[in-house]
Structure formats: C-alpha cells, structure tokens
Coordinates of C-alpha atoms in Angstrom, one line a residue:
V1 CA -183.1 -120.2 67.8
V2 CA -181.6 -119.3 64.3
P3 CA -182.7 -122.6 62.7
V4 CA -186.3 -122.1 63.9
L5 CA -186.4 -118.5 62.6
L6 CA -184.8 -119.5 59.3
M7 CA -187.4 -122.3 58.9
L8 CA -190.2 -119.8 59.7
V9 CA -189.0 -117.3 57.2
L10 CA -188.5 -119.9 54.5
G11 CA -192.0 -121.2 55.2
I12 CA -193.5 -117.8 54.9
V13 CA -191.7 -117.2 51.6
D14 CA -192.8 -120.6 50.2
F15 CA -196.4 -119.9 51.3
G16 CA -196.3 -116.5 49.5
R17 CA -195.0 -118.2 46.4
A18 CA -197.8 -120.7 46.4
L19 CA -200.4 -117.9 46.8
F20 CA -198.8 -116.1 43.9
V21 CA -199.0 -119.1 41.6
A22 CA -202.6 -119.7 42.6
A23 CA -203.5 -116.1 41.9
S24 CA -201.6 -116.2 38.6
M25 CA -203.4 -119.4 37.5
S26 CA -206.8 -117.9 38.5
A27 CA -206.1 -114.8 36.4
A28 CA -205.0 -116.9 33.4
V29 CA -208.1 -119.0 33.5
R30 CA -210.3 -115.9 33.9
D31 CA -208.6 -114.4 30.9
G32 CA -209.2 -117.5 28.9
A33 CA -212.9 -117.6 29.9
R34 CA -213.3 -114.0 28.9
H35 CA -211.7 -114.7 25.6
A36 CA -214.0 -117.7 25.0
A37 CA -217.0 -115.6 25.8
T38 CA -216.2 -113.2 23.0
L39 CA -215.7 -115.8 20.3
P40 CA -218.7 -116.7 18.1
S41 CA -219.1 -120.5 18.4
T42 CA -218.5 -123.1 21.1
G43 CA -216.7 -126.4 20.9
D44 CA -214.9 -126.3 17.6
A45 CA -211.2 -127.0 17.4
T46 CA -210.2 -123.5 16.4
L47 CA -211.9 -122.1 19.5
L48 CA -210.5 -124.7 21.8
A49 CA -207.0 -124.0 20.5
A50 CA -207.5 -120.2 20.9
V51 CA -208.6 -120.5 24.5
R52 CA -205.8 -123.0 25.3
S53 CA -203.2 -120.6 23.8
R54 CA -204.7 -117.6 25.7
V55 CA -204.5 -119.4 29.1
A56 CA -201.0 -120.8 28.5
G57 CA -199.8 -117.3 27.4
A58 CA -201.4 -115.5 30.3
F59 CA -199.8 -117.8 33.0
Q60 CA -196.2 -116.7 33.5
P61 CA -194.7 -118.3 36.6
V62 CA -191.6 -116.8 38.1
G63 CA -188.8 -119.3 38.3
G64 CA -190.9 -122.3 37.2
A65 CA -191.8 -124.1 34.1
A66 CA -194.2 -122.4 31.7
L67 CA -197.6 -123.8 31.0
T68 CA -198.1 -125.5 27.7
T69 CA -201.3 -125.8 25.7
S70 CA -201.4 -129.6 26.2
Q71 CA -201.7 -129.0 29.9
V72 CA -204.8 -126.8 29.5
S73 CA -208.2 -128.5 29.5
V74 CA -211.2 -126.6 28.1
A75 CA -214.9 -127.6 28.7
F76 CA -217.9 -125.6 27.5
V77 CA -221.1 -125.7 29.5
V78 CA -224.3 -124.6 27.9
D79 CA -226.8 -123.0 30.2
A80 CA -230.2 -124.5 29.4
T81 CA -232.1 -122.2 31.8
G82 CA -231.7 -119.0 29.9

C-alpha cells in the first residue's frame, strides 16, 4: 500500500511542477510580447535582442536550468487586415 501511495504523491508533485513551468513560460512569453508591442519598430536586431532578453529574464524556473537568449525564438507577424 505504501509504494502505491508514494507513487501517487510523487506523481501529483511532478504534475504540479509541470503545470508551474508551463504557467511560468506562458507568463514570460506574454511579458516579451507586451514589451515588443511597446517598441517602435519590428524585425531589427536590437528589437529581437531586447525581446529575447526580456523573455529569458522573466522565466525563472525553480530547481532547473535558466533559459538563455539563444533558446528564445522571436517572430513578428504583421496584420494586413487592419
């Protein structure tokens, strides 16, 4: 009985950690997009570096490796309808 309960508890903890990492990544990406929306131009190297830096700085995992700017991909989409 104890091994089954221990496996259940560890599974719940692991699932909670996965949800935390997903929420943290979502918040970091949202922060980067908000920062990009306030900058004057799109697509230049300075803007891309600023957004990458903002996303990498906003994602702070607990007990894991930090996100680097080389792991962040930025793409700008121009809305032609409005």
